[in-house]
GROMACS .gro file of C-alpha atoms in nm:
model
  377
    1MET     CA    1 -14.266   0.783  12.902
    2GLU     CA    2 -14.561   0.546  12.877
    3LYS     CA    3 -14.322   0.254  12.842
    4HIS     CA    4 -14.056   0.351  13.096
    5TRP     CA    5 -14.233   0.566  13.354
    6PRO     CA    6 -14.330   0.285  13.598
    7GLU     CA    7 -13.965   0.176  13.620
    8LEU     CA    8 -13.836   0.533  13.652
    9ARG     CA    9 -14.095   0.615  13.915
   10GLU     CA   10 -13.989   0.315  14.121
   11GLN     CA   11 -13.621   0.415  14.098
   12LEU     CA   12 -13.700   0.773  14.205
   13LEU     CA   13 -13.912   0.661  14.499
   14SER     CA   14 -13.661   0.402  14.613
   15GLY     CA   15 -13.366   0.639  14.578
   16THR     CA   16 -13.184   0.417  14.329
   17TYR     CA   17 -13.210   0.643  14.020
   18GLN     CA   18 -12.861   0.719  13.884
   19PRO     CA   19 -12.821   1.028  13.660
   20GLN     CA   20 -12.585   1.010  13.363
   21PRO     CA   21 -12.274   1.232  13.330
   22VAL     CA   22 -12.333   1.573  13.172
   23LYS     CA   23 -12.180   1.657  12.835
   24ARG     CA   24 -11.918   1.934  12.852
   25VAL     CA   25 -11.975   2.208  12.593
   26ALA     CA   26 -11.745   2.510  12.573
   27LEU     CA   27 -11.897   2.835  12.446
   28PRO     CA   28 -11.710   3.162  12.392
   29LYS     CA   29 -11.822   3.450  12.615
   30PRO     CA   30 -11.916   3.779  12.445
   31SER     CA   31 -11.661   3.959  12.662
   32GLY     CA   32 -11.390   3.701  12.597
   33GLY     CA   33 -11.296   3.373  12.759
   34ILE     CA   34 -11.481   3.042  12.764
   35ARG     CA   35 -11.801   2.941  12.942
   36ASN     CA   36 -11.817   2.568  13.021
   37LEU     CA   37 -12.168   2.426  13.005
   38GLY     CA   38 -12.277   2.087  13.132
   39ILE     CA   39 -12.567   1.950  12.925
   40PRO     CA   40 -12.764   1.666  13.093
   41THR     CA   41 -12.927   1.385  12.897
   42VAL     CA   42 -13.288   1.433  12.786
   43LEU     CA   43 -13.419   1.212  13.067
   44ASP     CA   44 -13.211   1.388  13.332
   45ARG     CA   45 -13.328   1.727  13.203
   46PHE     CA   46 -13.687   1.610  13.231
   47ILE     CA   47 -13.640   1.496  13.590
   48GLN     CA   48 -13.443   1.809  13.685
   49GLN     CA   49 -13.717   2.028  13.537
   50SER     CA   50 -13.980   1.841  13.739
   51VAL     CA   51 -13.780   1.878  14.061
   52MET     CA   52 -13.718   2.246  13.988
   53ALA     CA   53 -14.088   2.313  13.927
   54VAL     CA   54 -14.172   2.185  14.277
   55LEU     CA   55 -13.877   2.335  14.464
   56GLN     CA   56 -13.908   2.675  14.293
   57ARG     CA   57 -14.252   2.725  14.448
   58ARG     CA   58 -14.120   2.627  14.789
   59PHE     CA   59 -13.782   2.802  14.788
   60ASP     CA   60 -13.851   3.123  14.597
   61PRO     CA   61 -14.058   3.299  14.869
   62THR     CA   62 -13.761   3.260  15.106
   63PHE     CA   63 -13.515   3.442  14.875
   64SER     CA   64 -13.412   3.806  14.911
   65LYS     CA   65 -13.603   4.084  14.737
   66ALA     CA   66 -13.267   4.206  14.604
   67SER     CA   67 -13.223   3.886  14.399
   68TYR     CA   68 -13.363   3.907  14.044
   69GLY     CA   69 -13.207   3.629  13.836
   70PHE     CA   70 -13.390   3.309  13.737
   71ARG     CA   71 -13.692   3.386  13.951
   72PRO     CA   72 -14.059   3.390  13.841
   73GLY     CA   73 -14.200   3.740  13.808
   74ARG     CA   74 -13.854   3.901  13.823
   75SER     CA   75 -13.636   4.027  13.541
   76ALA     CA   76 -13.311   4.196  13.447
   77HIS     CA   77 -13.504   4.516  13.372
   78GLN     CA   78 -13.635   4.524  13.728
   79ALA     CA   79 -13.278   4.482  13.857
   80ILE     CA   80 -13.160   4.772  13.637
   81SER     CA   81 -13.448   4.990  13.761
   82GLN     CA   82 -13.354   4.918  14.124
   83VAL     CA   83 -12.992   5.013  14.055
   84GLN     CA   84 -13.112   5.336  13.898
   85SER     CA   85 -13.314   5.414  14.212
   86TYR     CA   86 -13.013   5.362  14.438
   87VAL     CA   87 -12.795   5.587  14.223
   88ALA     CA   88 -13.065   5.856  14.220
   89GLU     CA   89 -13.074   5.843  14.601
   90GLY     CA   90 -12.706   5.935  14.613
   91TYR     CA   91 -12.550   5.587  14.635
   92SER     CA   92 -12.342   5.660  14.329
   93TRP     CA   93 -12.039   5.441  14.412
   94VAL     CA   94 -12.059   5.072  14.328
   95VAL     CA   95 -11.878   4.770  14.469
   96ASP     CA   96 -11.882   4.551  14.160
   97LEU     CA   97 -11.817   4.188  14.261
   98ASP     CA   98 -11.719   3.926  14.005
   99LEU     CA   99 -11.724   3.566  14.127
  100GLU     CA  100 -11.459   3.366  13.948
  101LYS     CA  101 -11.596   3.049  13.782
  102PHE     CA  102 -11.890   3.052  14.022
  103PHE     CA  103 -12.078   2.751  13.881
  104ASP     CA  104 -11.759   2.544  13.881
  105ARG     CA  105 -11.670   2.630  14.243
  106VAL     CA  106 -11.996   2.571  14.431
  107ASN     CA  107 -11.920   2.373  14.746
  108HIS     CA  108 -12.140   2.062  14.747
  109ASP     CA  109 -12.151   2.021  15.124
  110ARG     CA  110 -12.261   2.382  15.182
  111LEU     CA  111 -12.519   2.353  14.905
  112MET     CA  112 -12.665   2.031  15.045
  113SER     CA  113 -12.674   2.188  15.391
  114ALA     CA  114 -12.880   2.477  15.251
  115ILE     CA  115 -13.116   2.232  15.080
  116ALA     CA  116 -13.155   2.029  15.399
  117LYS     CA  117 -13.280   2.338  15.582
  118ARG     CA  118 -13.564   2.376  15.331
  119ALA     CA  119 -13.637   2.018  15.217
  120LYS     CA  120 -13.670   1.731  15.466
  121ASP     CA  121 -13.724   1.451  15.212
  122LYS     CA  122 -13.406   1.239  15.217
  123ARG     CA  123 -13.480   1.083  14.879
  124LEU     CA  124 -13.497   1.427  14.721
  125ARG     CA  125 -13.169   1.532  14.878
  126LYS     CA  126 -13.007   1.208  14.763
  127LEU     CA  127 -13.131   1.268  14.408
  128ILE     CA  128 -12.990   1.622  14.399
  129ARG     CA  129 -12.659   1.499  14.537
  130ALA     CA  130 -12.655   1.235  14.260
  131PHE     CA  131 -12.703   1.505  13.997
  132LEU     CA  132 -12.414   1.705  14.147
  133ASN     CA  133 -12.183   1.400  14.149
  134ALA     CA  134 -12.284   1.259  13.809
  135GLY     CA  135 -11.954   1.361  13.650
  136ILE     CA  136 -11.862   1.529  13.324
  137MET     CA  137 -11.815   1.363  12.986
  138GLU     CA  138 -11.551   1.534  12.775
  139ASN     CA  139 -11.399   1.386  12.459
  140GLY     CA  140 -11.563   1.053  12.538
  141LEU     CA  141 -11.412   1.028  12.887
  142VAL     CA  142 -11.602   1.071  13.215
  143LYS     CA  143 -11.438   1.286  13.482
  144PRO     CA  144 -11.559   1.280  13.843
  145VAL     CA  145 -11.649   1.609  14.013
  146ASN     CA  146 -11.652   1.705  14.379
  147GLN     CA  147 -11.760   2.067  14.348
  148GLY     CA  148 -11.967   2.288  14.118
  149THR     CA  149 -12.314   2.270  13.970
  150PRO     CA  150 -12.325   2.220  13.590
  151GLN     CA  151 -12.423   2.541  13.414
  152GLY     CA  152 -12.674   2.423  13.156
  153GLY     CA  153 -12.908   2.200  13.358
  154PRO     CA  154 -13.261   2.317  13.450
  155LEU     CA  155 -13.189   2.279  13.822
  156SER     CA  156 -12.865   2.483  13.827
  157PRO     CA  157 -13.019   2.836  13.836
  158LEU     CA  158 -13.227   2.747  14.142
  159LEU     CA  159 -12.927   2.588  14.315
  160SER     CA  160 -12.713   2.894  14.240
  161ASN     CA  161 -12.972   3.121  14.400
  162LEU     CA  162 -12.979   2.889  14.698
  163VAL     CA  163 -12.601   2.914  14.740
  164LEU     CA  164 -12.592   3.292  14.706
  165ASP     CA  165 -12.896   3.352  14.925
  166GLU     CA  166 -12.658   3.330  15.220
  167LEU     CA  167 -12.467   3.623  15.073
  168ASP     CA  168 -12.794   3.812  15.023
  169GLN     CA  169 -12.891   3.758  15.387
  170GLU     CA  170 -12.550   3.876  15.507
  171LEU     CA  171 -12.566   4.192  15.296
  172THR     CA  172 -12.916   4.259  15.424
  173ARG     CA  173 -12.804   4.206  15.782
  174ARG     CA  174 -12.530   4.463  15.730
  175GLY     CA  175 -12.779   4.713  15.591
  176HIS     CA  176 -12.630   4.737  15.242
  177ARG     CA  177 -12.818   4.846  14.931
  178PHE     CA  178 -12.743   4.584  14.669
  179VAL     CA  179 -12.876   4.411  14.360
  180ARG     CA  180 -12.793   4.057  14.256
  181TYR     CA  181 -12.871   3.883  13.928
  182ALA     CA  182 -12.742   3.523  13.942
  183ASP     CA  183 -12.372   3.557  14.020
  184ASP     CA  184 -12.356   3.929  13.927
  185CYS     CA  185 -12.372   4.126  14.252
  186ASN     CA  186 -12.337   4.504  14.293
  187ILE     CA  187 -12.341   4.691  14.624
  188TYR     CA  188 -12.412   5.066  14.624
  189VAL     CA  189 -12.256   5.308  14.870
  190ARG     CA  190 -12.210   5.685  14.903
  191SER     CA  191 -11.832   5.718  14.881
  192GLN     CA  192 -11.520   5.552  14.747
  193ARG     CA  193 -11.386   5.504  15.099
  194SER     CA  194 -11.701   5.316  15.204
  195GLY     CA  195 -11.683   5.108  14.889
  196GLU     CA  196 -11.325   5.000  14.951
  197ARG     CA  197 -11.410   4.903  15.307
  198VAL     CA  198 -11.711   4.701  15.189
  199MET     CA  199 -11.507   4.535  14.913
  200THR     CA  200 -11.249   4.413  15.164
  201SER     CA  201 -11.498   4.279  15.420
  202ILE     CA  202 -11.736   4.115  15.170
  203THR     CA  203 -11.451   3.955  14.976
  204ARG     CA  204 -11.327   3.804  15.300
  205TYR     CA  205 -11.678   3.675  15.380
  206ILE     CA  206 -11.728   3.520  15.034
  207GLU     CA  207 -11.395   3.343  15.029
  208ARG     CA  208 -11.388   3.223  15.389
  209ARG     CA  209 -11.752   3.149  15.455
  210LEU     CA  210 -11.896   3.059  15.115
  211LYS     CA  211 -11.577   2.896  14.985
  212LEU     CA  212 -11.601   3.092  14.660
  213LYS     CA  213 -11.343   3.305  14.480
  214VAL     CA  214 -11.369   3.678  14.403
  215ASN     CA  215 -11.196   3.773  14.079
  216ALA     CA  216 -10.986   4.071  14.187
  217ALA     CA  217 -10.899   4.161  13.827
  218LYS     CA  218 -11.264   4.207  13.725
  219SER     CA  219 -11.402   4.337  14.056
  220ALA     CA  220 -11.373   4.707  14.137
  221VAL     CA  221 -11.493   5.002  14.339
  222ALA     CA  222 -11.594   5.281  14.101
  223ARG     CA  223 -11.860   5.539  14.023
  224ALA     CA  224 -12.177   5.377  13.897
  225GLY     CA  225 -12.143   5.555  13.564
  226GLU     CA  226 -11.807   5.388  13.503
  227ARG     CA  227 -11.929   5.028  13.539
  228LYS     CA  228 -12.182   4.821  13.350
  229PHE     CA  229 -12.446   4.593  13.500
  230LEU     CA  230 -12.628   4.337  13.288
  231SER     CA  231 -12.491   4.520  12.978
  232PHE     CA  232 -12.646   4.853  13.085
  233GLY     CA  233 -12.466   5.165  13.202
  234PHE     CA  234 -12.583   5.487  13.364
  235GLU     CA  235 -12.534   5.843  13.246
  236LEU     CA  236 -12.489   6.067  13.547
  237GLY     CA  237 -12.553   6.439  13.491
  238MET     CA  238 -12.507   6.726  13.736
  239GLY     CA  239 -12.826   6.748  13.940
  240LYS     CA  240 -13.013   6.519  13.703
  241GLN     CA  241 -13.166   6.177  13.742
  242PRO     CA  242 -12.937   5.899  13.611
  243LYS     CA  243 -13.038   5.765  13.272
  244ARG     CA  244 -13.015   5.405  13.164
  245SER     CA  245 -12.775   5.366  12.872
  246ILE     CA  246 -12.637   5.076  12.670
  247ALA     CA  247 -12.289   4.961  12.766
  248PRO     CA  248 -12.026   5.022  12.492
  249GLN     CA  249 -11.944   4.651  12.481
  250ALA     CA  250 -12.307   4.569  12.401
  251LEU     CA  251 -12.315   4.829  12.123
  252ALA     CA  252 -11.995   4.688  11.974
  253ARG     CA  253 -12.137   4.333  11.982
  254PHE     CA  254 -12.456   4.454  11.810
  255ARG     CA  255 -12.264   4.619  11.528
  256GLN     CA  256 -12.041   4.316  11.484
  257ARG     CA  257 -12.338   4.080  11.460
  258VAL     CA  258 -12.520   4.304  11.211
  259ARG     CA  259 -12.203   4.318  10.999
  260GLU     CA  260 -12.199   3.937  10.993
  261LEU     CA  261 -12.565   3.919  10.892
  262THR     CA  262 -12.528   4.183  10.618
  263HIS     CA  263 -12.186   4.088  10.484
  264ARG     CA  264 -12.139   4.167  10.115
  265HIS     CA  265 -12.044   3.806  10.037
  266THR     CA  266 -12.327   3.644  10.232
  267GLY     CA  267 -12.476   3.487   9.917
  268LYS     CA  268 -12.826   3.493  10.066
  269SER     CA  269 -13.137   3.639   9.907
  270PHE     CA  270 -13.240   3.982  10.032
  271GLN     CA  271 -13.550   3.830  10.191
  272ARG     CA  272 -13.338   3.576  10.381
  273ILE     CA  273 -13.104   3.852  10.500
  274MET     CA  274 -13.402   4.053  10.622
  275ASP     CA  275 -13.553   3.753  10.801
  276ASP     CA  276 -13.230   3.674  10.989
  277LEU     CA  277 -13.159   4.040  11.066
  278SER     CA  278 -13.515   4.108  11.184
  279ARG     CA  279 -13.506   3.820  11.431
  280TYR     CA  280 -13.180   3.943  11.580
  281VAL     CA  281 -13.280   4.310  11.596
  282ARG     CA  282 -13.618   4.223  11.748
  283GLY     CA  283 -13.459   4.020  12.026
  284TRP     CA  284 -13.185   4.276  12.088
  285GLY     CA  285 -13.433   4.563  12.089
  286GLY     CA  286 -13.665   4.380  12.325
  287TYR     CA  287 -13.389   4.387  12.587
  288PHE     CA  288 -13.193   4.705  12.517
  289GLY     CA  289 -13.499   4.910  12.423
  290TYR     CA  290 -13.529   4.959  12.800
  291CYS     CA  291 -13.252   5.219  12.778
  292GLU     CA  292 -13.327   5.591  12.806
  293THR     CA  293 -13.099   5.706  12.526
  294PRO     CA  294 -13.322   5.723  12.215
  295LYS     CA  295 -13.056   5.911  12.017
  296GLU     CA  296 -12.828   5.609  12.043
  297LEU     CA  297 -13.107   5.382  11.919
  298ALA     CA  298 -13.182   5.624  11.634
  299ARG     CA  299 -12.816   5.614  11.529
  300LEU     CA  300 -12.828   5.233  11.525
  301ASP     CA  301 -13.147   5.240  11.317
  302SER     CA  302 -12.979   5.470  11.066
  303TRP     CA  303 -12.666   5.256  11.059
  304VAL     CA  304 -12.859   4.930  11.003
  305LYS     CA  305 -13.063   5.098  10.728
  306GLY     CA  306 -12.738   5.211  10.564
  307ARG     CA  307 -12.600   4.856  10.573
  308LEU     CA  308 -12.910   4.731  10.390
  309GLN     CA  309 -12.899   5.012  10.137
  310ALA     CA  310 -12.534   4.923  10.070
  311ILE     CA  311 -12.642   4.565   9.989
  312ILE     CA  312 -12.903   4.692   9.744
  313TRP     CA  313 -12.658   4.938   9.588
  314ARG     CA  314 -12.399   4.668   9.526
  315ARG     CA  315 -12.657   4.428   9.378
  316TRP     CA  316 -12.762   4.690   9.125
  317LYS     CA  317 -12.401   4.656   8.996
  318THR     CA  318 -12.383   4.900   8.703
  319PRO     CA  319 -12.427   5.281   8.698
  320LYS     CA  320 -12.688   5.249   8.425
  321ASN     CA  321 -12.900   5.009   8.629
  322ARG     CA  322 -12.853   5.217   8.945
  323GLN     CA  323 -12.982   5.526   8.769
  324LYS     CA  324 -13.279   5.331   8.635
  325GLN     CA  325 -13.366   5.182   8.974
  326LEU     CA  326 -13.343   5.516   9.153
  327LYS     CA  327 -13.572   5.683   8.899
  328GLN     CA  328 -13.824   5.399   8.935
  329ARG     CA  329 -13.830   5.466   9.308
  330GLY     CA  330 -13.920   5.831   9.263
  331VAL     CA  331 -13.579   5.998   9.269
  332ALA     CA  332 -13.547   6.300   9.037
  333GLU     CA  333 -13.355   6.232   8.717
  334GLY     CA  334 -13.070   6.471   8.789
  335LEU     CA  335 -13.012   6.338   9.141
  336ALA     CA  336 -13.042   5.978   9.020
  337HIS     CA  337 -12.787   6.038   8.742
  338GLY     CA  338 -12.541   6.221   8.968
  339THR     CA  339 -12.559   5.950   9.233
  340ALA     CA  340 -12.542   5.652   8.998
  341TRP     CA  341 -12.237   5.781   8.809
  342SER     CA  342 -12.052   5.917   9.111
  343ASN     CA  343 -11.706   5.781   9.191
  344ARG     CA  344 -11.760   5.807   9.566
  345GLY     CA  345 -11.746   5.496   9.781
  346VAL     CA  346 -12.033   5.252   9.831
  347TRP     CA  347 -12.084   5.339  10.196
  348ARG     CA  348 -12.114   5.713  10.129
  349LEU     CA  349 -12.347   5.668   9.834
  350SER     CA  350 -12.568   5.416  10.012
  351HIS     CA  351 -12.617   5.676  10.289
  352GLY     CA  352 -12.678   5.959  10.045
  353ILE     CA  353 -12.989   6.163   9.976
  354ALA     CA  354 -13.095   5.957   9.675
  355MET     CA  355 -13.088   5.621   9.853
  356ASN     CA  356 -13.260   5.762  10.161
  357MET     CA  357 -13.535   5.899   9.938
  358ALA     CA  358 -13.565   5.571   9.750
  359PHE     CA  359 -13.571   5.358  10.063
  360PRO     CA  360 -13.746   5.519  10.361
  361ALA     CA  361 -13.752   5.329  10.690
  362SER     CA  362 -14.107   5.211  10.610
  363TYR     CA  363 -13.969   5.007  10.316
  364PHE     CA  364 -13.762   4.785  10.542
  365ARG     CA  365 -14.037   4.757  10.801
  366ARG     CA  366 -14.249   4.590  10.534
  367PHE     CA  367 -13.989   4.312  10.542
  368GLY     CA  368 -14.041   4.278  10.918
  369LEU     CA  369 -13.741   4.482  11.037
  370PRO     CA  370 -13.837   4.645  11.370
  371GLN     CA  371 -13.738   5.001  11.452
  372LEU     CA  372 -13.524   5.032  11.764
  373CYS     CA  373 -13.609   5.397  11.823
  374PRO     CA  374 -13.984   5.450  11.864
  375VAL     CA  375 -13.967   5.798  11.709
  376GLU     CA  376 -14.083   5.798  11.348
  377ARG     CA  377 -13.817   5.924  11.109
   0.00000   0.00000   0.00000
């Protein structure tokens, strides 16, 4: 920067700076399909981050209170809490809108028009337009683009909020109760009939006015308890407040990832397994610990503990060594002998009384493994 900043500064001020094409990177989505990212060069990321830091302070106060994604001081947990409040008030039907390939379909002219209303500096607008038109490099070839904002650049989240703010204002004008996190938008109504009417009118508005596409296959009108939002669901009881729960898809992904980290043929030391597993569980628990279903978290804790006990059981290898190790960990001789020489399967034995006595939850916490359920067991 010391060497090149004077030249870069002059290009930015004169409006002659030319961004480089973004690198196309395809990542699999957890729910299936492919997410195409556009990764800018280091220099372009630096400049985009600088632009975003200035525009965020200017644009964010103008955004809707119902928008929670990629905004300072706002989070997914706040969005989930707002949904829970709407459902508790009786708005238990949801119009779940899925925007098909949103980042790839953003209309450049409409986006630049929205920027022009908030930023008068022509050089800034020219720079943003240059980022939008920089092109995509894929397999060594550069492809031009005339729509979309690359998902992966620092500026893209702010631009996406700018595009969808028009939708937020329209929903507010119509008096709807809604929550939006990036391109995930849910509208809450009191009945299925109202939901179907809203789905039809809002879909028409999005496709005709915003020039975006609603994915009919993934969008739906349903009871709030039947749909997930930001990987959370809601348990609706008769006359009870709705409880935040973890969506089944998120639970399945957690179990699959833990299986990968604790695979019998991993070849890693037990300490390395614990380090990798602890990092994943800590991050997962930091997000999904916001649920209100502690029994589900307790079951996951028990299941993870069983996976680790199975690793230990297999690494003891022989019945003689298993009996010896169990006795050393305070298990009575008769129980240790009966468990070590049993012909039952590994999974059942690793979850048995002897292994649970030998390895309480506190043993694994000494390795740094966090407990998902706060209740001591």
